[in-house]
XYZ file of N, CA and C in Angstrom:
852
model
N 9.934 -101.641 45.551
C 11.288 -101.113 45.655
C 11.275 -99.611 45.947
N 10.359 -98.891 45.275
C 10.250 -97.447 45.510
C 9.942 -97.166 46.977
N 8.961 -97.869 47.526
C 8.563 -97.628 48.912
C 9.710 -97.918 49.869
N 10.395 -99.029 49.656
C 11.500 -99.414 50.535
C 12.614 -98.379 50.464
N 12.983 -97.963 49.267
C 14.061 -96.990 49.122
C 13.690 -95.640 49.728
N 12.441 -95.210 49.532
C 12.001 -93.940 50.111
C 12.103 -93.977 51.629
N 11.677 -95.100 52.222
C 11.721 -95.239 53.682
C 13.159 -95.319 54.179
N 13.982 -96.119 53.512
C 15.378 -96.292 53.951
C 16.129 -94.968 53.892
N 15.979 -94.243 52.793
C 16.686 -92.967 52.646
C 16.226 -91.968 53.712
N 14.925 -91.776 53.828
C 14.408 -90.760 54.750
C 14.654 -91.138 56.205
N 14.367 -92.392 56.562
C 14.584 -92.810 57.940
C 16.059 -92.715 58.320
N 16.933 -93.030 57.372
C 18.361 -92.940 57.644
C 18.784 -91.516 57.954
N 18.311 -90.564 57.154
C 18.641 -89.151 57.383
C 18.062 -88.675 58.701
N 16.806 -89.012 58.966
C 16.153 -88.549 60.199
C 16.797 -89.168 61.437
N 17.105 -90.448 61.389
C 17.724 -91.105 62.544
C 19.086 -90.495 62.840
N 19.863 -90.255 61.787
C 21.182 -89.642 61.975
C 21.051 -88.234 62.545
N 20.070 -87.490 62.056
C 19.870 -86.113 62.524
C 19.425 -86.070 63.970
N 18.412 -86.868 64.308
C 17.841 -86.802 65.646
C 18.729 -87.470 66.701
N 19.769 -88.178 66.259
C 20.710 -88.751 67.214
C 21.691 -87.698 67.730
N 21.784 -86.569 67.044
C 22.744 -85.535 67.449
C 22.075 -84.208 67.804
N 20.780 -84.057 67.495
C 20.108 -82.790 67.791
C 18.618 -83.021 67.971
N 17.925 -82.032 68.499
C 16.479 -82.142 68.688
C 15.767 -81.693 67.414
N 14.571 -82.223 67.139
C 13.888 -81.933 65.875
C 13.616 -80.456 65.623
N 13.289 -79.692 66.671
C 12.872 -78.307 66.468
C 14.029 -77.324 66.396
N 15.260 -77.814 66.437
C 16.415 -76.935 66.267
C 16.608 -76.629 64.792
N 17.495 -75.678 64.511
C 17.783 -75.363 63.110
C 18.339 -76.558 62.368
N 19.288 -77.271 62.987
C 19.857 -78.459 62.355
C 18.814 -79.555 62.223
N 17.940 -79.655 63.231
C 16.881 -80.662 63.158
C 15.935 -80.408 62.005
N 15.543 -79.159 61.802
C 14.659 -78.813 60.691
C 15.338 -79.068 59.349
N 16.643 -78.793 59.280
C 17.373 -79.082 58.050
C 17.377 -80.578 57.759
N 17.570 -81.381 58.807
C 17.542 -82.833 58.631
C 16.179 -83.331 58.194
N 15.112 -82.751 58.779
C 13.757 -83.117 58.361
C 13.565 -82.810 56.881
N 14.041 -81.636 56.457
C 13.892 -81.247 55.057
C 14.673 -82.144 54.117
N 15.912 -82.472 54.483
C 16.720 -83.340 53.618
C 16.104 -84.738 53.533
N 15.602 -85.230 54.655
C 14.958 -86.541 54.632
C 13.714 -86.571 53.778
N 13.045 -85.408 53.652
C 11.822 -85.337 52.849
C 12.083 -85.494 51.352
N 13.346 -85.442 50.949
C 13.678 -85.707 49.549
C 13.779 -87.206 49.259
N 13.565 -88.040 50.290
C 13.662 -89.483 50.108
C 12.777 -90.040 49.010
N 11.474 -89.701 48.957
C 10.626 -90.216 47.871
C 11.118 -89.810 46.487
N 11.587 -88.569 46.346
C 12.111 -88.144 45.052
C 13.367 -88.902 44.674
N 14.267 -89.106 45.645
C 15.485 -89.871 45.376
C 15.142 -91.305 44.995
N 14.153 -91.893 45.683
C 13.727 -93.256 45.359
C 13.156 -93.325 43.945
N 12.378 -92.300 43.557
C 11.825 -92.274 42.208
C 12.913 -92.237 41.149
N 13.958 -91.443 41.390
C 15.051 -91.347 40.427
C 15.804 -92.678 40.318
N 16.076 -93.313 41.473
C 16.814 -94.581 41.466
C 16.023 -95.670 40.757
N 14.733 -95.794 41.081
C 13.924 -96.855 40.471
C 13.748 -96.599 38.974
N 13.597 -95.350 38.591
C 13.511 -95.033 37.161
C 14.769 -95.509 36.436
N 15.930 -95.253 37.030
C 17.193 -95.687 36.416
C 17.294 -97.199 36.370
N 16.900 -97.871 37.453
C 16.982 -99.327 37.494
C 16.025 -99.982 36.503
N 14.944 -99.298 36.178
C 14.007 -99.819 35.187
C 14.507 -99.612 33.760
N 15.659 -98.972 33.614
C 16.203 -98.716 32.289
C 15.545 -97.550 31.591
N 14.888 -96.673 32.365
C 14.218 -95.521 31.793
C 15.064 -94.270 32.004
N 14.729 -93.218 31.313
C 15.508 -91.989 31.360
C 15.134 -91.152 32.575
N 16.112 -90.941 33.454
C 15.881 -90.075 34.603
C 15.654 -88.638 34.127
N 16.337 -88.255 33.063
C 16.147 -86.908 32.520
C 14.716 -86.713 32.041
N 14.164 -87.716 31.358
C 12.784 -87.606 30.894
C 11.811 -87.571 32.067
N 12.117 -88.340 33.119
C 11.270 -88.311 34.303
C 11.304 -86.932 34.950
N 12.493 -86.368 35.089
C 12.603 -85.013 35.645
C 11.827 -84.005 34.799
N 11.831 -84.199 33.496
C 11.107 -83.270 32.628
C 9.615 -83.284 32.928
N 9.063 -84.446 33.251
C 7.640 -84.500 33.599
C 7.388 -83.869 34.966
N 8.300 -84.094 35.895
C 8.134 -83.567 37.247
C 8.163 -82.041 37.253
N 9.066 -81.460 36.481
C 9.250 -80.004 36.520
C 8.569 -79.299 35.346
N 7.665 -79.987 34.685
C 6.900 -79.359 33.612
C 5.830 -78.455 34.235
N 6.044 -77.163 34.160
C 5.180 -76.197 34.841
C 4.053 -75.671 33.956
N 3.986 -76.071 32.702
C 3.090 -75.437 31.733
C 1.642 -75.869 31.925
N 0.939 -75.131 32.757
C -0.488 -75.318 32.979
C -1.127 -73.936 33.095
N -2.423 -73.826 32.839
C -3.097 -72.544 33.086
C -2.885 -72.103 34.529
N -2.770 -70.796 34.726
C -2.457 -70.245 36.047
C -3.464 -70.651 37.115
N -4.705 -70.897 36.710
C -5.718 -71.206 37.709
C -5.386 -72.470 38.499
N -4.608 -73.385 37.902
C -4.259 -74.596 38.624
C -3.331 -74.303 39.791
N -2.470 -73.322 39.640
C -1.614 -72.929 40.758
C -2.429 -72.165 41.802
N -3.411 -71.401 41.329
C -4.321 -70.749 42.271
C -5.114 -71.757 43.068
N -5.586 -72.814 42.400
C -6.342 -73.859 43.099
C -5.471 -74.603 44.111
N -4.182 -74.736 43.807
C -3.278 -75.423 44.723
C -3.201 -74.704 46.060
N -3.441 -73.398 46.052
C -3.477 -72.624 47.295
C -4.902 -72.558 47.847
N -5.879 -72.436 46.951
C -7.261 -72.241 47.382
C -7.846 -73.472 48.066
N -7.561 -74.679 47.562
C -8.159 -75.889 48.129
C -7.744 -76.087 49.592
N -6.460 -75.983 49.947
C -6.119 -76.081 51.370
C -6.762 -74.982 52.211
N -6.929 -73.786 51.613
C -7.573 -72.705 52.361
C -9.033 -73.017 52.643
N -9.702 -73.682 51.697
C -11.086 -74.105 51.937
C -11.132 -75.090 53.103
N -10.207 -76.043 53.104
C -10.152 -76.988 54.217
C -9.866 -76.304 55.539
N -8.907 -75.357 55.530
C -8.570 -74.632 56.758
C -9.743 -73.783 57.235
N -10.522 -73.247 56.295
C -11.709 -72.486 56.679
C -12.718 -73.376 57.397
N -12.885 -74.603 56.880
C -13.768 -75.548 57.562
C -13.277 -75.866 58.964
N -11.961 -76.049 59.110
C -11.385 -76.296 60.438
C -11.628 -75.090 61.348
N -11.420 -73.887 60.792
C -11.606 -72.666 61.582
C -13.045 -72.521 62.061
N -14.003 -72.861 61.209
C -15.416 -72.763 61.604
C -15.691 -73.660 62.809
N -15.151 -74.896 62.769
C -15.355 -75.817 63.898
C -14.664 -75.289 65.144
N -13.407 -74.874 65.000
C -12.628 -74.416 66.163
C -13.244 -73.171 66.780
N -13.587 -72.202 65.945
C -14.122 -70.946 66.478
C -15.512 -71.132 67.089
N -16.260 -72.117 66.592
C -17.568 -72.387 67.191
C -17.415 -72.993 68.582
N -16.269 -73.661 68.824
C -16.020 -74.266 70.127
C -15.356 -73.299 71.111
N -14.486 -72.443 70.581
C -13.662 -71.589 71.441
C -14.105 -70.137 71.413
N -14.693 -69.721 70.313
C -15.014 -68.318 70.129
C -14.091 -67.677 69.116
N -14.502 -66.548 68.573
C -13.706 -65.864 67.555
C -12.427 -65.312 68.170
N -11.300 -65.445 67.478
C -10.046 -64.899 67.999
C -9.988 -63.387 67.829
N -9.081 -62.779 68.525
C -8.846 -61.348 68.386
C -8.273 -61.061 67.004
N -8.759 -60.012 66.362
C -8.296 -59.693 65.003
C -6.807 -59.411 64.960
N -6.244 -58.886 66.040
C -4.812 -58.586 66.061
C -3.979 -59.861 66.001
N -4.484 -60.940 66.611
C -3.744 -62.202 66.577
C -3.690 -62.759 65.161
N -4.766 -62.588 64.405
C -4.767 -63.044 63.019
C -3.764 -62.257 62.189
N -3.666 -60.945 62.439
C -2.704 -60.126 61.719
C -1.277 -60.529 62.009
N -1.003 -60.924 63.248
C 0.336 -61.353 63.615
C 0.704 -62.689 62.984
N -0.318 -63.504 62.670
C -0.050 -64.821 62.077
C 0.267 -64.736 60.591
N -0.104 -63.650 59.929
C 0.084 -63.544 58.474
C 1.538 -63.690 58.055
N 2.498 -62.937 58.657
C 3.903 -63.117 58.248
C 4.417 -64.527 58.533
N 3.962 -65.107 59.668
C 4.382 -66.469 59.999
C 3.869 -67.455 58.971
N 2.628 -67.247 58.501
C 2.082 -68.142 57.482
C 2.891 -68.071 56.191
N 3.259 -66.880 55.768
C 4.049 -66.728 54.535
C 5.383 -67.447 54.676
N 6.041 -67.280 55.825
C 7.317 -67.966 56.059
C 7.126 -69.480 56.040
N 6.094 -69.956 56.750
C 5.841 -71.400 56.796
C 5.469 -71.959 55.428
N 4.771 -71.151 54.619
C 4.412 -71.602 53.279
C 5.656 -71.831 52.430
N 6.592 -70.904 52.480
C 7.836 -71.061 51.724
C 8.633 -72.263 52.237
N 8.734 -72.383 53.569
C 9.495 -73.483 54.145
C 8.857 -74.829 53.835
N 7.532 -74.916 54.006
C 6.834 -76.186 53.798
C 6.818 -76.590 52.331
N 6.740 -75.623 51.434
C 6.689 -75.945 50.007
C 8.040 -76.416 49.497
N 9.105 -75.776 49.926
C 10.424 -76.044 49.362
C 11.207 -77.109 50.109
N 10.916 -77.304 51.429
C 11.809 -78.154 52.211
C 11.122 -79.160 53.119
N 9.983 -78.849 53.678
C 9.409 -79.734 54.704
C 7.998 -80.190 54.338
N 7.806 -80.633 53.126
C 6.497 -81.139 52.716
C 6.360 -81.217 51.211
N 6.378 -80.060 50.561
C 6.183 -80.041 49.120
C 7.223 -80.838 48.360
N 8.458 -80.865 48.860
C 9.515 -81.599 48.168
C 9.289 -83.104 48.150
N 8.429 -83.605 49.044
C 8.071 -85.031 49.003
C 7.370 -85.395 47.696
N 6.679 -84.425 47.102
C 5.839 -84.699 45.938
C 6.622 -85.140 44.709
N 7.926 -84.878 44.684
C 8.736 -85.376 43.572
C 8.594 -86.885 43.458
N 8.416 -87.548 44.597
C 8.255 -89.004 44.585
C 6.817 -89.459 44.668
N 6.030 -88.874 45.599
C 4.657 -89.372 45.808
C 3.794 -89.210 44.561
N 3.586 -87.977 44.124
C 2.784 -87.757 42.922
C 3.645 -87.795 41.661
N 4.930 -87.436 41.770
C 5.773 -87.410 40.592
C 6.128 -88.780 40.058
N 6.165 -89.789 40.935
C 6.559 -91.134 40.501
C 5.530 -92.195 40.886
N 5.204 -92.279 42.187
C 4.398 -93.406 42.662
C 2.977 -93.397 42.124
N 2.307 -92.245 42.179
C 0.904 -92.209 41.768
C 0.694 -92.601 40.314
N 1.432 -92.047 39.343
C 1.187 -92.475 37.963
C 1.432 -93.961 37.742
N 2.411 -94.549 38.452
C 2.633 -95.991 38.324
C 1.477 -96.780 38.933
N 0.994 -96.362 40.095
C -0.128 -97.058 40.723
C -1.372 -96.983 39.849
N -1.562 -95.864 39.168
C -2.763 -95.695 38.341
C -2.710 -96.511 37.059
N -1.588 -97.134 36.779
C -1.544 -98.099 35.679
C -2.282 -99.384 36.038
N -2.397 -99.667 37.339
C -2.964 -100.938 37.793
C -4.261 -100.783 38.571
N -4.462 -99.628 39.197
C -5.590 -99.460 40.095
C -6.392 -98.215 39.741
N -7.605 -98.142 40.282
C -8.399 -96.931 40.137
C -7.712 -95.790 40.885
N -8.127 -94.571 40.604
C -7.528 -93.410 41.259
C -7.739 -93.460 42.768
N -8.925 -93.888 43.201
C -9.198 -93.951 44.637
C -8.345 -95.020 45.313
N -8.273 -96.202 44.725
C -7.452 -97.271 45.304
C -5.991 -96.860 45.347
N -5.507 -96.247 44.273
C -4.125 -95.771 44.239
C -3.886 -94.749 45.346
N -4.875 -93.888 45.595
C -4.746 -92.876 46.639
C -4.628 -93.518 48.015
N -5.472 -94.516 48.285
C -5.461 -95.175 49.591
C -4.144 -95.928 49.792
N -3.679 -96.638 48.759
C -2.412 -97.360 48.858
C -1.253 -96.394 49.101
N -1.232 -95.312 48.345
C -0.162 -94.339 48.506
C -0.266 -93.650 49.863
N -1.489 -93.384 50.305
C -1.673 -92.796 51.625
C -1.152 -93.701 52.726
N -1.297 -95.022 52.545
C -0.772 -95.962 53.525
C 0.742 -95.932 53.603
N 1.385 -95.944 52.442
C 2.858 -95.867 52.407
C 3.326 -94.528 52.973
N 2.631 -93.487 52.604
C 2.950 -92.130 53.069
C 2.874 -92.042 54.591
N 1.880 -92.707 55.180
C 1.742 -92.732 56.633
C 2.895 -93.487 57.277
N 3.202 -94.687 56.771
C 4.311 -95.477 57.317
C 5.630 -94.722 57.220
N 5.805 -94.005 56.148
C 7.032 -93.232 55.927
C 7.236 -92.198 57.030
N 6.135 -91.737 57.643
C 6.206 -90.715 58.684
C 6.431 -91.283 60.087
N 6.588 -92.580 60.245
C 6.707 -93.184 61.580
C 7.785 -92.521 62.447
N 8.972 -92.202 61.910
C 9.977 -91.549 62.772
C 9.509 -90.228 63.381
N 8.568 -89.552 62.734
C 8.059 -88.309 63.299
C 7.328 -88.550 64.626
N 6.766 -89.756 64.782
C 6.102 -90.115 66.034
C 7.109 -90.697 67.023
N 8.058 -91.484 66.525
C 9.074 -92.080 67.396
C 9.891 -91.007 68.098
N 10.214 -89.939 67.366
C 11.048 -88.870 67.923
C 10.211 -87.687 68.430
N 8.908 -87.898 68.599
C 8.004 -86.893 69.194
C 7.961 -85.581 68.416
N 8.164 -85.662 67.107
C 7.983 -84.477 66.273
C 6.491 -84.184 66.144
N 5.685 -85.256 66.005
C 4.235 -85.128 65.910
C 3.625 -85.581 67.224
N 2.944 -84.696 67.951
C 2.419 -85.042 69.280
C 0.983 -85.557 69.273
N 0.454 -85.984 68.109
C -0.955 -86.375 68.057
C -1.099 -87.841 67.683
N -2.337 -88.300 67.624
C -2.634 -89.715 67.399
C -2.205 -90.175 66.011
N -1.420 -91.263 65.919
C -1.049 -91.795 64.602
C -2.265 -92.231 63.785
N -3.305 -92.703 64.463
C -4.501 -93.155 63.741
C -5.206 -91.976 63.081
N -5.367 -90.889 63.833
C -5.987 -89.697 63.251
C -5.113 -89.118 62.155
N -3.807 -89.192 62.358
C -2.887 -88.694 61.327
C -3.031 -89.522 60.049
N -3.134 -90.847 60.194
C -3.293 -91.711 59.029
C -4.563 -91.362 58.266
N -5.652 -91.106 59.001
C -6.910 -90.732 58.347
C -6.751 -89.430 57.576
N -6.055 -88.468 58.172
C -5.839 -87.194 57.491
C -4.970 -87.369 56.257
N -3.923 -88.180 56.360
C -3.004 -88.381 55.233
C -3.712 -89.046 54.058
N -4.547 -90.038 54.328
C -5.285 -90.692 53.234
C -6.229 -89.681 52.573
N -6.853 -88.825 53.370
C -7.717 -87.782 52.802
C -6.904 -86.818 51.942
N -5.726 -86.417 52.447
C -4.849 -85.550 51.658
C -4.459 -86.230 50.347
N -4.201 -87.553 50.408
C -3.803 -88.287 49.212
C -4.910 -88.269 48.158
N -6.161 -88.412 48.589
C -7.289 -88.362 47.657
C -7.378 -86.972 47.019
N -7.242 -85.935 47.826
C -7.309 -84.558 47.308
C -6.182 -84.303 46.320
N -4.984 -84.777 46.641
C -3.839 -84.579 45.748
C -3.987 -85.389 44.461
N -4.603 -86.575 44.551
C -4.850 -87.349 43.328
C -5.826 -86.616 42.425
N -6.902 -86.079 43.024
C -7.834 -85.274 42.221
C -7.076 -84.147 41.522
N -6.265 -83.425 42.277
C -5.550 -82.297 41.686
C -4.604 -82.769 40.587
N -3.869 -83.825 40.845
C -2.879 -84.325 39.879
C -3.542 -84.753 38.577
N -4.624 -85.506 38.674
C -5.308 -85.961 37.457
C -6.023 -84.813 36.748
N -6.689 -83.962 37.508
C -7.452 -82.875 36.913
C -6.553 -81.851 36.228
N -5.340 -81.655 36.767
C -4.400 -80.688 36.196
C -3.493 -81.309 35.151
N -3.795 -82.537 34.718
C -2.991 -83.247 33.735
C -1.575 -83.483 34.229
N -1.464 -83.908 35.485
C -0.176 -84.323 36.018
C 0.750 -83.196 36.418
N 0.220 -82.129 36.987
C 1.048 -80.978 37.381
C 1.697 -81.252 38.735
N 2.918 -81.759 38.731
C 3.612 -82.094 39.975
C 3.973 -80.836 40.755
N 4.406 -79.788 40.062
C 4.763 -78.552 40.760
C 3.551 -77.943 41.462
N 2.365 -78.086 40.868
C 1.156 -77.651 41.545
C 0.892 -78.493 42.783
N 1.161 -79.805 42.700
C 1.005 -80.678 43.860
C 1.998 -80.295 44.959
N 3.200 -79.892 44.563
C 4.190 -79.407 45.530
C 3.627 -78.204 46.286
N 3.046 -77.266 45.548
C 2.479 -76.067 46.163
C 1.280 -76.411 47.036
N 0.426 -77.319 46.578
C -0.749 -77.714 47.359
C -0.325 -78.373 48.669
N 0.639 -79.277 48.596
C 1.136 -79.962 49.791
C 1.749 -78.956 50.764
N 2.558 -78.044 50.231
C 3.162 -77.039 51.092
C 2.130 -76.140 51.750
N 1.084 -75.791 51.006
C 0.038 -74.938 51.564
C -0.725 -75.655 52.665
N -1.021 -76.942 52.459
C -1.677 -77.726 53.509
C -0.845 -77.701 54.783
N 0.455 -77.998 54.655
C 1.315 -78.036 55.833
C 1.377 -76.690 56.549
N 1.343 -75.602 55.764
C 1.492 -74.270 56.345
C 0.215 -73.761 56.983
N -0.951 -74.191 56.483
C -2.198 -73.536 56.891
C -3.038 -74.321 57.887
N -2.808 -75.638 57.990
C -3.726 -76.434 58.812
C -3.666 -76.071 60.291
N -2.549 -75.535 60.756
C -2.434 -75.191 62.173
C -2.789 -73.741 62.471
N -3.095 -72.947 61.443
C -3.397 -71.537 61.655
C -4.619 -71.338 62.555
N -5.724 -72.070 62.351
C -6.871 -71.873 63.262
C -6.519 -72.128 64.724
N -5.699 -73.158 64.980
C -5.294 -73.440 66.356
C -4.404 -72.325 66.898
N -3.471 -71.866 66.084
C -2.582 -70.786 66.504
C -3.360 -69.514 66.821
N -4.452 -69.304 66.107
C -5.244 -68.083 66.305
C -5.934 -68.053 67.666
N -6.164 -69.230 68.255
C -6.849 -69.279 69.560
C -5.894 -69.648 70.690
N -4.594 -69.611 70.408
C -3.617 -69.863 71.461
C -3.040 -71.251 71.490
N -3.275 -72.056 70.465
C -2.712 -73.394 70.406
C -3.773 -74.480 70.465
N -3.381 -75.682 70.020
C -4.325 -76.803 69.969
C -4.859 -77.151 71.353
N -4.063 -76.880 72.409
C -4.505 -77.207 73.767
C -5.706 -76.380 74.194
N -5.923 -75.252 73.530
C -7.061 -74.398 73.878
C -8.373 -74.917 73.307
N -8.302 -75.877 72.397
C -9.500 -76.440 71.773
C -9.980 -77.612 72.631
N -11.247 -77.642 73.020
C -11.720 -78.660 73.970
C -11.829 -80.066 73.398
N -11.708 -80.228 72.100
C -11.693 -81.569 71.499
C -10.387 -81.728 70.733
N -10.100 -82.950 70.332
C -8.849 -83.226 69.629
C -8.755 -82.414 68.334
N -7.710 -81.596 68.247
C -7.522 -80.792 67.034
C -7.226 -81.695 65.836
N -6.483 -82.776 66.073
C -6.186 -83.722 64.990
C -7.467 -84.355 64.452
N -8.432 -84.611 65.344
C -9.705 -85.183 64.906
C -10.474 -84.192 64.039
N -10.406 -82.916 64.389
C -11.075 -81.888 63.569
C -10.444 -81.844 62.179
N -9.112 -81.833 62.128
C -8.419 -81.823 60.831
C -8.803 -83.034 59.995
N -8.714 -84.210 60.608
C -9.024 -85.441 59.876
C -10.463 -85.431 59.383
N -11.390 -84.979 60.227
C -12.801 -84.976 59.852
C -13.114 -84.014 58.719
N -12.593 -82.804 58.808
C -12.880 -81.801 57.774
C -12.307 -82.213 56.432
N -11.056 -82.657 56.417
C -10.454 -83.020 55.135
C -10.997 -84.346 54.604
N -11.495 -85.214 55.487
C -12.163 -86.432 55.024
C -13.460 -86.083 54.304
N -14.185 -85.105 54.815
C -15.407 -84.653 54.144
C -15.073 -84.078 52.775
N -14.026 -83.254 52.699
C -13.620 -82.682 51.419
C -13.223 -83.769 50.427
N -12.474 -84.765 50.895
C -12.073 -85.873 50.019
C -13.284 -86.684 49.570
N -14.227 -86.926 50.487
C -15.427 -87.695 50.148
C -16.266 -86.976 49.097
N -16.354 -85.665 49.195
C -17.106 -84.897 48.199
C -16.485 -85.051 46.809
N -15.161 -85.072 46.739
C -14.480 -85.256 45.450
C -14.764 -86.649 44.883
N -14.751 -87.649 45.760
C -15.022 -89.021 45.306
C -16.449 -89.142 44.788
N -17.397 -88.567 45.507
C -18.800 -88.653 45.101
C -19.032 -87.906 43.794
N -18.449 -86.741 43.667
C -18.703 -85.912 42.484
C -18.011 -86.462 41.237
N -16.759 -86.867 41.370
C -15.991 -87.288 40.193
C -15.980 -88.797 39.975
N -16.245 -89.568 41.023
C -16.197 -91.017 40.914
C -14.821 -91.552 41.262
N -14.776 -92.773 41.782
C -13.509 -93.333 42.257
C -12.543 -93.752 41.152
N -13.034 -93.929 39.944
C -12.171 -94.466 38.894
C -11.062 -93.501 38.499
N -11.409 -92.225 38.295
C -10.398 -91.261 37.857
C -10.275 -90.046 38.784
N -11.257 -89.827 39.656
C -11.278 -88.668 40.548
C -11.139 -87.343 39.791
N -11.580 -87.316 38.560
C -11.589 -86.073 37.782
C -12.420 -86.324 36.529
N -12.665 -85.264 35.746
C -13.356 -85.433 34.476
C -12.398 -85.863 33.370
N -11.120 -85.967 33.697
C -10.117 -86.447 32.749
C -9.798 -87.903 33.051
N -9.011 -88.529 32.181
C -8.489 -89.857 32.460
C -7.380 -89.730 33.490
N -7.028 -90.844 34.128
C -5.928 -90.810 35.082
C -4.616 -90.556 34.341
N -3.656 -89.997 35.047
C -2.336 -89.734 34.468
C -1.420 -90.904 34.787
N -0.817 -91.471 33.758
C 0.120 -92.586 33.908
C 1.524 -92.110 33.533
N 2.547 -92.918 33.764
C 3.913 -92.479 33.441
C 4.048 -92.070 31.983
N 4.681 -90.936 31.739
C 4.861 -90.424 30.383
C 6.308 -90.533 29.911
N 7.152 -91.055 30.748
C 8.551 -91.230 30.349
C 8.756 -92.706 30.007
N 9.399 -92.978 28.880
C 9.608 -94.349 28.435
C 11.043 -94.498 27.975
N 11.499 -95.736 27.870
C 12.847 -96.004 27.378
C 12.881 -97.388 26.770
N 13.797 -97.626 25.931
C 13.998 -98.941 25.347
C 15.429 -99.375 25.606
N 15.669 -100.656 25.590
C 17.018 -101.175 25.784
C 17.562 -101.688 24.464
N 18.838 -101.450 24.253
C 19.487 -101.946 23.050
C 19.866 -103.404 23.258
N 20.440 -104.017 22.233
C 20.761 -105.435 22.314
C 21.783 -105.734 23.406
N 22.669 -104.775 23.729
C 23.659 -105.021 24.765
C 23.134 -104.737 26.166
N 21.833 -104.357 26.251
C 21.213 -104.163 27.554
C 21.284 -102.761 28.076
N 21.905 -101.839 27.332
C 21.980 -100.465 27.801
C 20.677 -99.745 27.508
N 20.375 -98.716 28.305
C 19.116 -97.986 28.154
C 19.300 -96.831 27.196
N 18.313 -96.635 26.347
C 18.339 -95.499 25.437
C 17.700 -94.299 26.099
N 17.732 -93.161 25.432
C 17.114 -91.956 25.983
C 15.618 -92.134 26.081
N 15.040 -91.549 27.127
C 13.593 -91.615 27.292
C 12.901 -90.677 26.340
N 11.639 -90.968 26.066
C 10.836 -90.100 25.218
C 9.778 -89.482 26.105
N 9.739 -88.175 26.133
C 8.819 -87.467 27.026
C 7.710 -86.839 26.214
N 6.471 -87.178 26.570
C 5.308 -86.598 25.911
C 4.898 -85.337 26.650
N 5.154 -84.186 26.065
C 4.860 -82.923 26.739
C 3.585 -82.277 26.231
N 2.746 -83.058 25.575
C 1.504 -82.498 25.068
C 0.535 -82.238 26.212
N 0.011 -81.034 26.278
C -0.988 -80.694 27.280
C -2.121 -79.951 26.610
N -3.352 -80.226 26.974
C -4.443 -79.425 26.464
C -4.324 -78.013 26.983
N -4.712 -77.055 26.201
C -4.551 -75.662 26.587
C -5.491 -75.251 27.703
N -6.586 -75.984 27.865
C -7.574 -75.559 28.845
C -8.275 -76.766 29.445
N -7.628 -77.433 30.461
C -8.270 -78.602 31.065
C -9.652 -78.246 31.598
N -10.547 -79.209 31.525
C -11.952 -78.911 31.816
C -12.274 -78.939 33.301
N -11.455 -79.582 34.162
C -11.809 -79.701 35.591
C -11.545 -78.384 36.307
């Protein structure tokens, strides 16, 4: 039900938007951002239909209390991946002019804010905030990541139908599954920090194209830029699986839903109980 609702909500917004404007316009970008709230809206609806407290669910999603290093890692991990992409690109094309890198800095900051708040990070309210903890009740962390990565890929189909994404859907799917594994590691290792996942997702969206922009665009790279992205982040995801193991993808246990509710005799839902206990210093 969550997957269907997320797709219906987002596809509906995107179809309505792209029927009246082009994706890269201001209105088009606004429509893309509003549609990206589909997974979060689906999580809220399904939580309510299950008789659980939406307020308690929101409390877990917006619980920011983690050591600062987890927010630093949310930015650092995508930068490590982008550095790997840059090494491949620059080895093929040559080092870019230092002035071009300086000009990209303000654009990166703008894209980071936009991607985190509206065109990427906001998806995490549903993907990691709702779907992943439920999947980890039944499956290993790796299996949950692959399943969620599959739904996440299908959810993006309108981006290819309306030519928002000009690259191979197959390579995109490979990259998304790799991103899902990395985000699962982060989510479990940080004890379910959804806001950190929002920042990590936004940073990925903002930084992955910087190496291409530095050399004049993806067309300047003699091999598929999407293949480079998919390959580098697949290696990063594989290293996490090998080091931590597929069961939990961290040195901690997997994070499962922490919001619960009970029904009274008349069938109404009671208030949810939210467990806000966090260790002061997670070990991962």
